[in-house]
Short mmCIF file of C-alpha atoms in Angstrom, two decimals:
data_model
loop_
_atom_site.label_atom_id
_atom_site.label_comp_id
_atom_site.label_asym_id
_atom_site.label_seq_id
_atom_site.Cartn_x
_atom_site.Cartn_y
_atom_site.Cartn_z
CA LYS A 1 -9.92 14.58 4.11
CA ASN A 2 -7.75 12.03 2.29
CA GLN A 3 -9.81 10.34 -0.40
CA VAL A 4 -9.30 8.20 -3.48
CA GLU A 5 -12.08 8.10 -6.06
CA GLN A 6 -12.12 5.65 -8.94
CA SER A 7 -14.18 5.66 -12.09
CA PRO A 8 -16.02 4.02 -13.61
CA GLN A 9 -17.33 1.70 -10.88
CA SER A 10 -17.69 -1.05 -13.46
CA LEU A 11 -16.83 -1.56 -17.09
CA ILE A 12 -17.57 -4.20 -19.70
CA ILE A 13 -15.40 -4.47 -22.80
CA LEU A 14 -14.85 -6.97 -25.59
CA GLU A 15 -11.74 -9.08 -25.69
CA GLY A 16 -8.97 -7.39 -27.65
CA LYS A 17 -10.18 -3.86 -26.95
CA ASN A 18 -8.32 -1.24 -24.92
CA CYS A 19 -9.65 0.51 -21.85
CA THR A 20 -8.64 3.19 -19.38
CA LEU A 21 -9.47 3.32 -15.68
CA GLN A 22 -9.33 6.55 -13.70
CA CYS A 23 -8.19 7.44 -10.19
CA ASN A 24 -8.52 10.89 -8.63
CA TYR A 25 -7.09 11.55 -5.22
CA THR A 26 -7.08 14.23 -2.57
CA VAL A 27 -4.24 12.85 -0.49
CA SER A 28 -1.64 15.01 1.13
CA PRO A 29 1.24 14.80 1.51
CA PHE A 30 1.56 12.38 -1.40
CA SER A 31 4.21 9.68 -1.26
CA ASN A 32 3.36 7.18 -4.00
CA LEU A 33 0.51 5.57 -5.91
CA ARG A 34 0.00 1.91 -6.67
CA TRP A 35 -2.43 0.06 -8.88
CA TYR A 36 -3.50 -3.38 -7.68
CA LYS A 37 -5.34 -6.12 -9.54
CA GLN A 38 -7.73 -8.28 -7.54
CA ASP A 39 -9.07 -11.43 -9.14
CA THR A 40 -12.36 -12.78 -7.82
CA GLY A 41 -11.79 -14.68 -4.58
CA ARG A 42 -8.16 -13.61 -4.32
CA GLY A 43 -6.16 -10.91 -2.59
CA PRO A 44 -4.94 -7.81 -4.45
CA VAL A 45 -1.65 -8.01 -6.34
CA SER A 46 0.46 -4.95 -7.15
CA LEU A 47 0.76 -3.99 -10.83
CA THR A 48 2.68 -0.69 -10.72
CA ILE A 49 3.99 1.91 -8.32
CA MET A 50 4.70 5.56 -9.13
CA THR A 51 6.30 8.28 -7.07
CA PHE A 52 5.80 12.02 -7.42
CA SER A 53 8.42 12.39 -10.14
CA GLU A 54 7.21 9.56 -12.36
CA ASN A 55 4.70 10.22 -15.14
CA THR A 56 4.28 6.73 -16.53
CA LYS A 57 5.05 3.14 -15.61
CA SER A 58 4.40 0.02 -17.65
CA ASN A 59 3.96 -3.62 -16.71
CA GLY A 60 3.32 -5.63 -19.85
CA ARG A 61 -0.04 -4.59 -21.29
CA TYR A 62 -0.71 -2.36 -18.29
CA THR A 63 0.42 1.27 -18.39
CA ALA A 64 -0.16 3.63 -15.49
CA THR A 65 0.14 7.39 -15.72
CA LEU A 66 0.35 9.97 -12.99
CA ASP A 67 -0.31 13.71 -13.09
CA ALA A 68 0.71 14.97 -9.66
CA ASP A 69 -0.43 18.50 -10.45
CA THR A 70 -4.04 17.51 -11.10
CA LYS A 71 -3.85 14.55 -8.68
CA GLN A 72 -5.02 12.10 -11.27
CA SER A 73 -3.83 8.69 -12.34
CA SER A 74 -5.00 6.32 -15.03
CA LEU A 75 -4.45 2.66 -15.78
CA HIS A 76 -4.54 1.77 -19.48
CA ILE A 77 -5.01 -1.85 -20.51
CA THR A 78 -4.02 -2.69 -24.07
CA ALA A 79 -5.43 -5.57 -26.11
CA SER A 80 -7.52 -6.88 -23.25
CA GLN A 81 -7.71 -10.57 -22.45
CA LEU A 82 -10.32 -12.60 -20.62
CA SER A 83 -7.86 -12.93 -17.73
CA ASP A 84 -7.94 -9.15 -17.27
CA SER A 85 -11.42 -9.52 -15.76
CA ALA A 86 -10.87 -8.36 -12.20
CA SER A 87 -11.21 -5.44 -9.83
CA TYR A 88 -8.53 -2.77 -10.17
CA ILE A 89 -7.72 -0.81 -7.05
CA CYS A 90 -5.87 2.50 -6.81
CA VAL A 91 -3.95 2.98 -3.56
CA VAL A 92 -2.32 6.24 -2.54
CA SER A 93 0.28 6.48 0.19
CA ALA A 94 0.41 9.57 2.35
CA LEU A 95 3.46 10.29 4.47
CA ASN A 96 4.46 13.09 6.80
CA ASN A 97 6.80 13.37 9.75
CA GLN A 98 4.15 11.82 12.00
CA GLY A 99 3.83 8.69 9.92
CA GLY A 100 2.03 7.39 6.89
CA LYS A 101 -1.09 5.63 5.79
CA LEU A 102 -2.56 3.94 2.76
CA ILE A 103 -5.80 5.22 1.26
CA PHE A 104 -7.58 2.64 -0.89
CA GLY A 105 -10.02 3.40 -3.67
CA GLN A 106 -13.19 1.36 -3.99
CA GLY A 107 -12.00 -0.25 -7.19
CA THR A 108 -13.21 -0.54 -10.78
CA GLU A 109 -14.77 -3.88 -11.71
CA LEU A 110 -13.64 -4.81 -15.22
CA SER A 111 -15.33 -7.56 -17.17
CA VAL A 112 -13.79 -8.68 -20.48
CA LYS A 113 -16.24 -10.58 -22.70
CA PRO A 114 -15.33 -12.88 -25.60
CA ASP B 1 -0.36 -15.48 -2.79
CA ALA B 2 3.25 -14.88 -1.78
CA GLY B 3 3.44 -17.56 0.90
CA ILE B 4 0.45 -16.34 2.88
CA THR B 5 -2.42 -18.55 3.96
CA GLN B 6 -5.58 -17.61 5.78
CA SER B 7 -7.88 -19.92 7.67
CA PRO B 8 -10.68 -20.56 7.53
CA ARG B 9 -11.44 -19.39 4.00
CA HIS B 10 -15.16 -19.25 4.70
CA LYS B 11 -17.06 -19.10 7.96
CA VAL B 12 -20.65 -18.57 9.01
CA THR B 13 -21.24 -17.75 12.64
CA GLU B 14 -24.00 -16.42 14.86
CA THR B 15 -24.21 -13.01 16.45
CA GLY B 16 -22.52 -12.87 19.82
CA THR B 17 -20.07 -15.70 19.28
CA PRO B 18 -16.29 -15.18 19.32
CA VAL B 19 -14.43 -15.83 16.09
CA THR B 20 -10.71 -16.13 15.40
CA LEU B 21 -9.18 -15.81 11.96
CA ARG B 22 -5.63 -16.95 11.33
CA CYS B 23 -2.98 -15.60 9.01
CA HIS B 24 0.18 -17.63 8.43
CA GLN B 25 3.19 -16.52 6.40
CA THR B 26 6.30 -18.33 5.25
CA GLU B 27 8.10 -15.21 3.97
CA ASN B 28 9.54 -14.05 7.30
CA HIS B 29 8.24 -10.52 6.76
CA ARG B 30 8.35 -8.49 9.94
CA TYR B 31 5.20 -6.44 9.47
CA MET B 32 1.68 -7.84 9.18
CA TYR B 33 -1.71 -6.20 8.66
CA TRP B 34 -5.39 -7.09 8.87
CA TYR B 35 -7.91 -5.41 6.56
CA ARG B 36 -11.60 -5.75 5.87
CA GLN B 37 -13.16 -5.27 2.44
CA ASP B 38 -16.81 -4.29 2.03
CA PRO B 39 -18.87 -3.24 -0.99
CA GLY B 40 -18.75 0.51 -1.45
CA HIS B 41 -15.60 0.85 0.64
CA GLY B 42 -11.94 0.55 -0.07
CA LEU B 43 -9.88 -1.82 2.04
CA ARG B 44 -9.83 -0.58 5.62
CA LEU B 45 -7.10 -1.27 8.14
CA ILE B 46 -8.17 -3.04 11.33
CA HIS B 47 -4.91 -3.76 13.18
CA TYR B 48 -1.28 -4.17 12.34
CA SER B 49 1.87 -5.62 13.87
CA TYR B 50 5.42 -4.34 14.09
CA GLY B 51 6.64 -7.76 15.26
CA VAL B 52 6.09 -10.45 17.84
CA LYS B 53 3.85 -9.16 20.64
CA ASP B 54 3.89 -5.65 19.14
CA THR B 55 0.57 -4.60 17.66
CA ASP B 56 -1.43 -1.43 17.18
CA LYS B 57 -4.87 -0.27 16.10
CA GLY B 58 -5.93 0.76 12.64
CA GLU B 59 -8.86 2.91 11.56
CA VAL B 60 -11.65 0.36 12.23
CA SER B 61 -10.41 -1.56 15.27
CA ASP B 62 -13.53 -1.46 17.47
CA GLY B 63 -14.76 -4.98 18.22
CA TYR B 64 -11.52 -6.60 17.09
CA SER B 65 -8.37 -7.73 18.84
CA VAL B 66 -5.17 -9.28 17.52
CA SER B 67 -2.27 -11.33 18.75
CA ARG B 68 1.10 -12.24 17.35
CA SER B 69 3.06 -14.78 19.36
CA LYS B 70 5.25 -15.92 16.47
CA THR B 71 6.66 -14.10 13.45
CA GLU B 72 4.68 -16.26 11.07
CA ASP B 73 1.24 -16.07 12.70
CA PHE B 74 -1.12 -13.13 13.14
CA LEU B 75 -4.54 -13.82 14.65
CA LEU B 76 -7.61 -11.62 14.39
CA THR B 77 -10.36 -12.14 16.98
CA LEU B 78 -13.88 -10.84 16.87
CA GLU B 79 -14.71 -10.81 20.54
CA SER B 80 -18.49 -10.95 20.05
CA ALA B 81 -19.41 -11.08 16.39
CA THR B 82 -22.04 -8.68 15.05
CA SER B 83 -23.78 -8.54 11.68
CA SER B 84 -21.80 -5.39 10.83
CA GLN B 85 -18.66 -7.52 10.89
CA THR B 86 -19.87 -9.58 7.96
CA SER B 87 -17.07 -8.93 5.49
CA VAL B 88 -14.11 -10.32 3.64
CA TYR B 89 -10.97 -10.16 5.75
CA PHE B 90 -7.51 -9.92 4.24
CA CYS B 91 -4.16 -10.36 5.87
CA ALA B 92 -1.14 -8.65 4.35
CA ILE B 93 2.58 -8.89 4.92
CA SER B 94 5.23 -6.39 4.03
CA GLU B 95 8.69 -5.06 4.56
CA SER B 96 6.98 -1.67 4.96
CA ASN B 97 7.11 -0.34 8.47
CA PRO B 98 3.55 0.64 9.45
CA ARG B 99 4.87 4.16 9.96
CA ASP B 100 5.45 4.26 6.18
CA PRO B 101 3.16 1.53 4.82
CA GLY B 102 3.60 2.54 1.19
CA SER B 103 7.38 2.22 1.06
CA TYR B 104 7.27 -1.43 0.00
CA GLU B 105 4.61 -3.58 -1.61
CA GLN B 106 2.06 -5.25 0.62
CA TYR B 107 1.39 -8.88 -0.23
CA PHE B 108 -2.14 -10.03 0.47
CA GLY B 109 -3.48 -13.40 1.47
CA PRO B 110 -6.47 -15.04 -0.26
CA GLY B 111 -9.00 -13.67 2.23
CA THR B 112 -11.58 -15.09 4.62
CA ARG B 113 -15.25 -14.56 3.89
CA LEU B 114 -17.07 -14.20 7.21
CA THR B 115 -20.84 -14.12 7.52
CA VAL B 116 -22.45 -13.24 10.84
CA THR B 117 -26.12 -14.22 11.03
#
């Protein structure tokens, strides 16, 4: 069964600190993996996308990594800001010759405190 | 929110009543999607559209119908609302063909919070 599991479910950190969010997936055949940021009361917005051959992708203070062998991805946030408070969603795309689908994780709720 | 609006943004309705949610885009994207988001679940696909008058079912389509009479509008109808349909509903647009939904980014609207009492 295609699944995407994220950990932790929630996280509280102090402003300025770094943090790492985890995403484990059992999706086959794998096409790509995206991290989305969802602010409270808003729709998700894409941060990064990685394909099978990419190990790391950065977007400002956000750095995503992908280990396709262990089927794990992480999102590292450097020097956190209050505006980083949001839910972060890992989305894996599966694709075969019959079509594709997106499998969404449940998200990690990050709270950055002053 | 990438030129996507959803209306209404909030709605409270009673069990058994029909409800229609509207998604409007100004980006001229061909493909549109409706999702629901519930605590403890990832976003789940309800219906999607390949274009005008061309729609198909997603993984949680029971109790929902859709229509797309114009490129810019995608309507989601709850034929007879139930408490299990209390959720936040998101519309998304994309250049990704639903046969390969991950090929391009999906852009999400701001969501509609629906409460069925």
